[in-house]
Amino acid sequence: MPPIFALVDCNNFYVSCERVFQPLLCGQPVVVLSNNDGCIIARSEEAKTLGIPMGLPFFQMREQFPNLSIQVYSSNYALYGDMSARVMSILKQFSPQVEVYSIDEAFLDISGCAGGDLKAYGHRIRHTVKQWTGIPVSIGIGATKTLAKLANRLAKRADAAQGVFDLTGSKPQDDVLQSTPVKDIWGIGRSYSRLLQANGIATALALRDADDRWIRKHMGVVGIRIVWELRGISCLPLERHAPPKKSLMVSRSFGRSITSLDDMREAVATYASRAAEKLRRHRLAAGILSVFLMTNRFKSDEPQYSNDIKITLPVASSDTAELIAYALAGIEHLYEAGYRYKKAGVLLTGLVPAHQIQMHLFDARDRERAQKLMTLVDHINTQMGSGAIQYAVAGFRPRWQMRRARMSKRYTTQWDELAVVRAV
DNA sequence: TCTGGGGTCCTAGGACCC
DNA sequence: TCTGGGGTCCTAGGACCC
């Protein structure tokens, strides 16, 4: 049986999560900010209607919309991650074939599940997710992932069929593709969009019927796959199991610029420590550690500097102390006094499963002991809350910490932040 | 004062080898 | 004047995604 893809996408996901626990926000313009309260990364429909663009820096929103009353939240990933897991577990009851594509999206293969009426099945999914979690979703159905994505866009339109759009029927496809600008196709970004339009390919229909050789030449195999998917030939299979991670990064902009090596050391030690925790959670070890730092690229009047260094470890490791040591050695090498640093980060690559680390003959480190210590630290931090135990080099209450002034409570993952309901 | 973070895949080009 | 051909591997950078 050929697959039938349903793309289930949570509407304005972060805003919807906030609304579940603060129903007063429903009907009001709401936005959620990126880390460091930097940019707007989620908007309610009301906020979109007001003309607030995606990615707008928060301080510019305050300049441009000074008189509007908009509810603003810092991003609360503890809450969003947990709500996402709830939504995904519900979707798995509607199909054994689910690919969790991002925090707020999943592809389902619903061939064989829907019993003939795809649209009705979509509505059942939508209704169940809403009832059980409070999160509204939109569902697009198509013969390929690309077409399901496209259908999802239509499902979100107010005039469409209440959140579900089925594109598998052959009839309506041409006009739908005709009315879809190339920039709205999954996989077509700014640059390809410009290229295509400059060559007279402005709609999904035109792209579907474009010349393969031209596409291959200018957009590579990625482009060919998009075109074929638009023709209904599935090139992107459902991936039920996430392929193994190839890299892992922890980086943050600083709440205020760093101008001393001591502060930079604290920040980088903190990031290395977080990265090591992530490694262990995925049962991985890293063979290569890169560190980078940079000044604020938006401040053209300030001297600019950015640099990075890549360190190959003698033996792949997930030991916090060891990764911190390499990261500090790296950052001390990169650090130049006299700049105002805005961001730094630690990137781990050369990842291998923790159980198949290649040992080194002259390795002096007592790795067994280190591993026991890490297991203990992780256990304590799981029980007592993240950060209960940490390395002193990472600093306490550091000056450079990111801003998150408008954070809601962690309603679903923290006992002392549960929602309180009062019966009057 | 103020501008996110974390990923993947693909391609071109250089280094190196026979 | 004129300077092979064909591989592999690695890396940096571009493009895209959410």
Coordinates of C-alpha atoms (C1' of nucleotides) in Angstrom, one line a residue:
Chain A
M1 CA 0.0 0.0 0.0
P2 CA 1.5 3.4 -0.9
P3 CA 1.9 5.7 2.0
I4 CA -0.5 8.5 2.8
F5 CA 1.2 11.3 4.7
A6 CA -0.6 13.4 7.3
L7 CA 1.3 16.3 8.6
V8 CA 0.0 17.3 12.1
D9 CA 1.2 20.7 13.1
C10 CA 0.4 22.5 16.4
N11 CA -1.0 26.0 15.8
N12 CA 1.2 28.7 17.1
F13 CA 2.5 26.1 19.4
Y14 CA 4.3 28.0 22.1
V15 CA 1.5 30.5 22.4
S16 CA -1.0 27.6 22.6
C17 CA 1.0 26.1 25.4
E18 CA 0.8 29.3 27.4
R19 CA -2.9 29.5 26.8
V20 CA -3.7 26.1 28.1
F21 CA -2.7 27.2 31.5
Q22 CA -3.8 30.8 31.2
P23 CA -7.1 30.7 29.4
L24 CA -7.4 34.5 29.8
L25 CA -4.9 34.8 27.0
C26 CA -7.3 33.3 24.5
G27 CA -8.5 36.0 22.1
Q28 CA -5.7 38.3 23.0
P29 CA -2.6 39.1 21.0
V30 CA 0.2 37.0 22.5
V31 CA 3.9 36.6 21.5
V32 CA 6.7 34.3 22.8
L33 CA 10.3 35.4 22.7
S34 CA 13.5 33.5 21.8
N35 CA 16.2 32.9 24.3
N36 CA 17.6 36.0 26.0
D37 CA 14.2 37.6 25.2
G38 CA 15.7 38.5 21.9
C39 CA 13.2 38.0 19.0
I40 CA 9.6 37.1 18.5
I41 CA 9.4 33.4 17.6
A42 CA 5.7 32.6 18.1
R43 CA 2.6 34.8 17.6
S44 CA -1.0 34.2 18.2
E45 CA -3.4 34.9 15.3
E46 CA -4.3 38.2 16.9
A47 CA -0.6 39.2 17.0
K48 CA -0.2 38.2 13.3
T49 CA -3.3 40.3 12.4
L50 CA -1.7 43.3 14.1
G51 CA 1.2 43.0 11.7
I52 CA 3.9 41.7 14.0
P53 CA 6.4 39.8 11.8
M54 CA 8.1 36.6 12.8
G55 CA 11.6 37.1 14.0
L56 CA 11.1 40.8 14.9
P57 CA 13.5 41.8 17.7
F58 CA 11.6 42.5 20.8
F59 CA 13.0 45.9 21.4
Q60 CA 11.8 46.9 17.9
M61 CA 8.3 45.6 18.6
R62 CA 8.2 48.0 21.6
E63 CA 9.3 50.8 19.3
Q64 CA 6.9 50.0 16.5
F65 CA 3.9 49.0 18.5
P66 CA 4.2 51.2 21.6
N67 CA 0.5 51.5 22.2
L68 CA -0.7 48.0 21.7
S69 CA -1.3 45.8 24.6
I70 CA 0.4 42.6 23.7
Q71 CA 1.0 39.8 26.1
V72 CA 4.7 38.8 26.0
Y73 CA 6.4 35.6 27.3
S74 CA 9.9 34.4 27.5
S75 CA 10.3 30.9 26.1
N76 CA 9.6 28.1 28.6
Y77 CA 11.1 25.0 27.0
A78 CA 10.4 22.9 30.0
L79 CA 6.7 23.5 29.4
Y80 CA 6.7 23.2 25.6
G81 CA 8.8 20.1 25.6
D82 CA 6.4 18.3 28.0
M83 CA 3.3 19.4 26.1
S84 CA 4.9 18.3 22.9
A85 CA 5.5 14.8 24.3
R86 CA 1.8 14.6 25.3
V87 CA 0.7 15.5 21.8
M88 CA 3.0 13.0 20.2
S89 CA 1.9 10.2 22.4
I90 CA -1.7 10.8 21.3
L91 CA -0.7 10.8 17.7
K92 CA 0.9 7.4 18.1
Q93 CA -2.5 6.1 19.0
F94 CA -3.7 7.1 15.5
S95 CA -1.0 5.4 13.5
P96 CA 1.9 3.0 14.2
Q97 CA 4.0 5.0 11.8
V98 CA 4.8 8.4 13.3
E99 CA 7.8 10.6 12.6
V100 CA 8.2 13.3 15.2
Y101 CA 9.6 15.9 12.9
S102 CA 10.0 18.8 15.3
I103 CA 8.7 20.0 18.7
D104 CA 5.4 20.9 17.2
E105 CA 5.1 18.7 14.1
A106 CA 4.7 15.1 13.2
F107 CA 4.3 13.1 10.0
L108 CA 1.9 10.2 10.2
D109 CA 1.4 7.5 7.6
I110 CA -2.3 7.0 7.8
S111 CA -2.7 4.5 4.9
G112 CA -4.5 1.6 6.4
C113 CA -5.6 3.5 9.4
A114 CA -8.2 5.9 8.1
G115 CA -10.6 3.4 6.7
G116 CA -11.3 5.3 3.5
D117 CA -12.3 8.7 4.8
L118 CA -9.1 10.6 5.3
K119 CA -10.7 13.8 6.1
A120 CA -12.9 12.4 8.8
Y121 CA -9.9 10.7 10.3
G122 CA -8.0 14.0 10.3
H123 CA -10.9 15.6 12.2
R124 CA -10.9 12.8 14.8
I125 CA -7.2 13.3 15.4
R126 CA -7.6 17.0 15.7
H127 CA -10.5 16.7 18.1
T128 CA -8.8 14.2 20.3
V129 CA -5.6 16.2 20.6
K130 CA -7.5 19.3 21.4
Q131 CA -9.7 17.6 24.0
W132 CA -6.8 15.8 25.8
T133 CA -4.2 18.5 25.8
G134 CA -5.9 21.8 24.9
I135 CA -3.6 22.3 21.9
P136 CA -5.2 23.1 18.6
V137 CA -3.6 21.4 15.5
S138 CA -3.9 21.6 11.8
I139 CA -3.6 18.6 9.5
G140 CA -2.6 18.4 5.9
I141 CA -2.9 15.1 3.9
G142 CA -1.0 14.2 0.8
A143 CA 0.7 11.5 -1.2
T144 CA 4.1 12.9 -0.3
K145 CA 5.6 14.8 2.6
T146 CA 5.9 17.9 0.5
L147 CA 2.3 17.7 -0.6
A148 CA 1.2 17.1 3.0
K149 CA 3.1 20.2 4.0
L150 CA 1.4 22.1 1.3
A151 CA -2.0 20.8 2.4
N152 CA -1.2 21.8 5.9
R153 CA -0.8 25.4 4.9
L154 CA -4.3 25.3 3.4
A155 CA -5.7 23.7 6.5
K156 CA -4.5 26.7 8.5
R157 CA -6.3 29.2 6.4
A158 CA -9.4 30.5 8.1
D159 CA -11.6 29.7 5.2
A160 CA -10.5 26.2 4.8
A161 CA -12.2 23.1 6.2
Q162 CA -11.7 23.7 9.9
G163 CA -8.1 22.6 10.2
V164 CA -8.0 19.6 7.9
F165 CA -7.1 19.7 4.2
D166 CA -6.9 16.6 2.0
L167 CA -4.8 16.9 -1.1
T168 CA -4.8 13.3 -2.2
G169 CA -7.7 13.6 -4.6
S170 CA -6.4 14.4 -8.1
K171 CA -8.9 17.0 -9.1
P172 CA -8.2 20.1 -7.0
Q173 CA -4.4 19.7 -7.1
D174 CA -3.7 21.9 -10.1
D175 CA -5.5 25.0 -8.8
V176 CA -4.1 24.5 -5.4
L177 CA -0.6 24.3 -6.8
Q178 CA -1.3 27.3 -9.0
S179 CA -2.2 29.4 -6.1
T180 CA 0.8 28.5 -4.0
P181 CA 3.8 30.7 -4.4
V182 CA 7.2 28.9 -4.7
K183 CA 8.4 30.5 -1.5
D184 CA 5.8 28.6 0.5
I185 CA 7.0 25.2 -0.6
W186 CA 8.8 23.1 1.9
G187 CA 12.5 23.2 1.0
I188 CA 12.4 26.4 -1.0
G189 CA 14.0 29.2 1.0
R190 CA 14.8 32.8 0.2
S191 CA 17.6 32.0 -2.1
Y192 CA 15.9 29.3 -4.2
S193 CA 12.8 31.4 -4.3
R194 CA 14.6 34.3 -5.8
L195 CA 16.4 32.0 -8.3
L196 CA 13.1 30.4 -9.4
Q197 CA 11.2 33.6 -9.8
A198 CA 14.0 35.1 -11.8
N199 CA 13.6 32.2 -14.2
G200 CA 9.8 32.5 -14.5
I201 CA 8.9 29.8 -12.0
A202 CA 6.7 31.5 -9.6
T203 CA 4.2 28.9 -8.4
A204 CA 4.2 25.3 -7.1
L205 CA 2.5 24.3 -10.4
A206 CA 5.2 25.8 -12.5
L207 CA 7.9 24.1 -10.3
R208 CA 6.1 20.8 -10.6
D209 CA 6.2 21.1 -14.4
A210 CA 9.7 22.5 -14.6
D211 CA 12.5 20.9 -16.6
D212 CA 14.4 18.3 -14.5
R213 CA 17.8 19.1 -16.1
W214 CA 17.5 22.8 -15.3
I215 CA 16.5 22.0 -11.7
R216 CA 19.3 19.4 -11.3
K217 CA 21.8 21.9 -12.5
H218 CA 20.7 24.8 -10.4
M219 CA 19.3 23.2 -7.2
G220 CA 21.0 19.8 -7.1
V221 CA 19.4 16.6 -6.1
V222 CA 17.5 18.5 -3.3
G223 CA 15.7 20.4 -5.9
I224 CA 14.9 17.3 -8.0
R225 CA 13.4 15.7 -4.9
I226 CA 11.1 18.7 -4.3
V227 CA 9.9 18.6 -7.9
W228 CA 9.2 14.9 -7.9
E229 CA 7.4 15.2 -4.5
L230 CA 5.2 17.8 -6.0
R231 CA 4.4 15.4 -8.8
G232 CA 3.2 12.9 -6.2
I233 CA 6.3 10.7 -6.3
S234 CA 7.4 10.1 -2.7
C235 CA 11.2 10.7 -2.3
L236 CA 11.3 11.5 1.4
P237 CA 10.3 8.4 3.4
L238 CA 8.8 8.5 6.8
E239 CA 11.6 8.1 9.4
R240 CA 10.1 6.5 12.5
H241 CA 13.4 6.4 14.3
A242 CA 15.6 9.4 14.6
P243 CA 18.9 8.7 12.9
P244 CA 21.9 8.9 15.3
K245 CA 23.0 12.4 16.2
K246 CA 26.1 13.7 14.4
S247 CA 26.7 16.9 16.4
L248 CA 25.5 18.6 19.5
M249 CA 25.7 22.2 20.3
V250 CA 25.2 24.5 23.3
S251 CA 25.5 28.2 22.7
R252 CA 23.9 31.3 24.1
S253 CA 24.0 35.0 23.7
F254 CA 24.9 36.7 26.9
G255 CA 22.4 38.8 28.9
R256 CA 25.1 41.5 28.8
S257 CA 28.4 41.6 26.9
I258 CA 31.4 39.8 28.4
T259 CA 34.6 41.8 28.7
S260 CA 36.7 39.7 31.0
L261 CA 38.3 36.3 30.5
D262 CA 37.0 35.2 33.9
D263 CA 33.4 35.7 32.8
M264 CA 34.1 34.0 29.5
R265 CA 35.6 31.0 31.3
E266 CA 32.5 30.7 33.4
A267 CA 30.2 30.9 30.4
V268 CA 32.1 28.3 28.4
A269 CA 32.5 26.0 31.4
T270 CA 28.7 26.2 31.8
Y271 CA 28.1 25.4 28.1
A272 CA 30.6 22.5 28.1
S273 CA 28.9 21.1 31.2
R274 CA 25.4 21.3 29.6
A275 CA 26.8 19.7 26.4
A276 CA 28.3 16.8 28.5
E277 CA 24.9 16.3 30.2
K278 CA 23.2 16.1 26.8
L279 CA 25.8 13.6 25.6
R280 CA 25.2 11.3 28.5
R281 CA 21.4 11.6 28.1
H282 CA 21.9 10.3 24.6
R283 CA 24.4 7.7 25.7
L284 CA 27.1 9.2 23.4
A285 CA 30.6 10.4 23.7
A286 CA 32.3 13.1 21.7
G287 CA 35.6 12.8 19.9
I288 CA 36.0 16.4 18.8
L289 CA 35.2 19.5 20.8
S290 CA 35.0 23.0 19.2
V291 CA 34.6 26.3 21.0
F292 CA 33.7 29.6 19.5
L293 CA 33.2 33.2 20.6
M294 CA 32.0 36.3 18.9
T295 CA 31.2 40.0 19.4
N296 CA 27.9 41.6 18.7
R297 CA 27.6 41.7 14.9
F298 CA 24.8 44.2 15.0
K299 CA 27.0 46.8 16.6
S300 CA 28.9 48.1 13.6
D301 CA 30.5 50.8 15.6
E302 CA 32.2 48.3 17.9
P303 CA 35.3 46.3 16.9
Q304 CA 34.4 42.9 15.6
Y305 CA 36.0 39.6 16.3
S306 CA 35.0 36.0 16.1
N307 CA 37.0 32.8 16.1
D308 CA 36.8 29.1 16.8
I309 CA 39.0 26.2 17.5
K310 CA 38.6 22.5 17.1
I311 CA 40.2 20.1 19.5
T312 CA 40.5 16.4 18.9
L313 CA 40.2 14.5 22.2
P314 CA 42.6 11.6 22.7
V315 CA 39.7 9.4 23.7
A316 CA 36.0 10.1 23.1
S317 CA 34.5 11.4 26.3
S318 CA 31.3 12.5 28.0
D319 CA 33.0 13.4 31.2
T320 CA 32.1 16.9 32.3
A321 CA 35.4 17.7 34.0
E322 CA 37.3 16.6 30.9
L323 CA 35.2 18.5 28.4
I324 CA 35.3 21.6 30.6
A325 CA 39.1 21.4 30.7
Y326 CA 39.4 21.2 26.9
A327 CA 36.8 23.9 26.4
L328 CA 38.7 26.2 28.7
A329 CA 42.0 25.5 27.0
G330 CA 40.3 26.4 23.7
I331 CA 38.7 29.6 24.9
E332 CA 41.8 30.9 26.5
H333 CA 43.6 30.4 23.2
L334 CA 40.9 32.3 21.4
Y335 CA 40.2 35.1 23.8
E336 CA 41.5 38.5 22.9
A337 CA 41.1 41.3 25.4
G338 CA 39.5 44.6 24.4
Y339 CA 36.4 43.2 22.7
R340 CA 32.8 43.1 24.0
Y341 CA 31.7 39.5 23.5
K342 CA 28.1 38.7 22.8
K343 CA 28.0 35.0 22.3
A344 CA 30.0 31.8 22.8
G345 CA 29.4 28.1 22.4
V346 CA 30.6 24.6 22.5
L347 CA 30.1 22.2 19.6
L348 CA 30.6 18.5 20.0
T349 CA 31.2 16.3 16.9
G350 CA 32.7 12.9 16.2
L351 CA 29.9 11.4 18.3
V352 CA 30.1 7.7 19.1
P353 CA 27.9 5.4 21.2
A354 CA 29.2 5.5 24.8
H355 CA 29.6 1.7 24.9
Q356 CA 32.0 1.6 21.9
I357 CA 34.6 4.1 22.8
Q358 CA 38.0 3.4 21.3
M359 CA 40.5 3.3 24.2
H360 CA 44.0 4.7 23.9
L361 CA 47.1 2.8 25.0
F362 CA 48.7 5.6 26.9
D363 CA 45.6 7.1 28.4
A364 CA 46.3 8.0 32.0
R365 CA 42.8 8.9 32.9
D366 CA 40.8 6.7 35.3
R367 CA 37.7 6.6 33.1
E368 CA 35.8 4.2 35.1
R369 CA 35.9 6.4 38.1
A370 CA 35.0 9.4 36.1
Q371 CA 32.0 7.6 34.7
K372 CA 30.7 6.6 38.1
L373 CA 31.0 10.2 39.3
M374 CA 29.0 11.4 36.3
T375 CA 26.3 8.8 36.9
L376 CA 26.0 10.1 40.4
V377 CA 25.9 13.7 39.4
D378 CA 23.2 13.1 36.8
H379 CA 21.2 11.2 39.4
I380 CA 21.4 13.9 41.9
N381 CA 20.5 16.6 39.4
T382 CA 17.5 14.5 38.2
Q383 CA 16.3 14.1 41.7
M384 CA 17.0 17.5 43.1
G385 CA 16.6 19.7 40.0
S386 CA 19.0 20.7 37.3
G387 CA 22.0 22.5 38.7
A388 CA 21.8 21.0 42.2
I389 CA 25.4 20.0 41.7
Q390 CA 27.7 21.7 39.3
Y391 CA 31.4 22.5 38.8
A392 CA 32.6 25.7 40.5
V393 CA 34.3 27.0 37.3
A394 CA 30.8 27.4 35.8
G395 CA 30.1 30.2 38.3
F396 CA 27.2 31.0 40.5
R397 CA 24.6 33.6 39.7
P398 CA 26.7 34.9 36.8
R399 CA 26.4 38.4 35.4
W400 CA 26.3 37.2 31.8
Q401 CA 23.3 34.9 32.2
M402 CA 20.6 35.2 29.6
R403 CA 17.5 37.3 30.1
R404 CA 14.2 35.6 30.6
A405 CA 12.2 38.2 32.4
R406 CA 8.7 37.1 31.4
M407 CA 8.7 33.4 31.9
S408 CA 5.5 31.5 32.8
K409 CA 5.5 28.6 35.3
R410 CA 6.7 25.1 34.5
Y411 CA 3.1 23.9 35.1
T412 CA 3.7 20.3 34.1
T413 CA 7.2 19.5 35.3
Q414 CA 7.7 21.2 38.6
W415 CA 5.7 20.3 41.7
D416 CA 5.9 23.8 43.2
E417 CA 4.7 25.4 40.0
L418 CA 1.6 23.5 39.4
A419 CA -1.4 25.4 38.3
V420 CA -3.8 26.4 41.1
V421 CA -7.5 26.2 40.6
R422 CA -9.8 28.0 43.0
A423 CA -13.5 27.1 43.3
V424 CA -15.5 30.0 44.3
Chain B
dT1 C1' 20.2 48.4 27.0
dC2 C1' 17.9 45.5 23.3
dT3 C1' 18.8 41.4 17.4
dG4 C1' 17.8 32.9 19.2
dG5 C1' 19.5 28.2 19.2
dG6 C1' 20.2 23.8 17.2
dG7 C1' 20.3 20.9 13.6
dT8 C1' 20.8 18.4 8.6
dC9 C1' 22.3 17.6 3.9
dC10 C1' 24.8 18.8 -0.3
dT11 C1' 28.4 20.6 -3.2
dA12 C1' 32.7 22.5 -4.7
dG13 C1' 37.3 22.5 -4.3
dG14 C1' 41.8 21.3 -2.4
dA15 C1' 45.0 17.7 -1.0
dC16 C1' 46.7 13.6 -2.0
dC17 C1' 47.4 9.1 -4.2
dC18 C1' 48.5 6.0 -8.1
Chain C
dT1 C1' 52.9 26.6 -27.8
dC2 C1' 52.9 22.4 -25.1
dT3 C1' 51.9 20.0 -18.8
dG4 C1' 47.1 13.1 -17.8
dG5 C1' 43.3 11.0 -15.8
dG6 C1' 40.9 9.3 -12.3
dG7 C1' 40.0 8.2 -7.8
dT8 C1' 39.1 9.2 -2.5
dC9 C1' 38.8 11.9 1.5
dC10 C1' 38.2 16.1 4.0
dT11 C1' 36.5 20.7 4.9
dA12 C1' 34.2 25.0 4.5
dG13 C1' 30.3 27.1 3.2
dG14 C1' 25.7 27.4 1.4
dA15 C1' 21.0 26.3 1.8
dC16 C1' 17.4 24.8 4.2
dC17 C1' 14.4 23.5 8.3
dC18 C1' 11.8 24.5 12.9

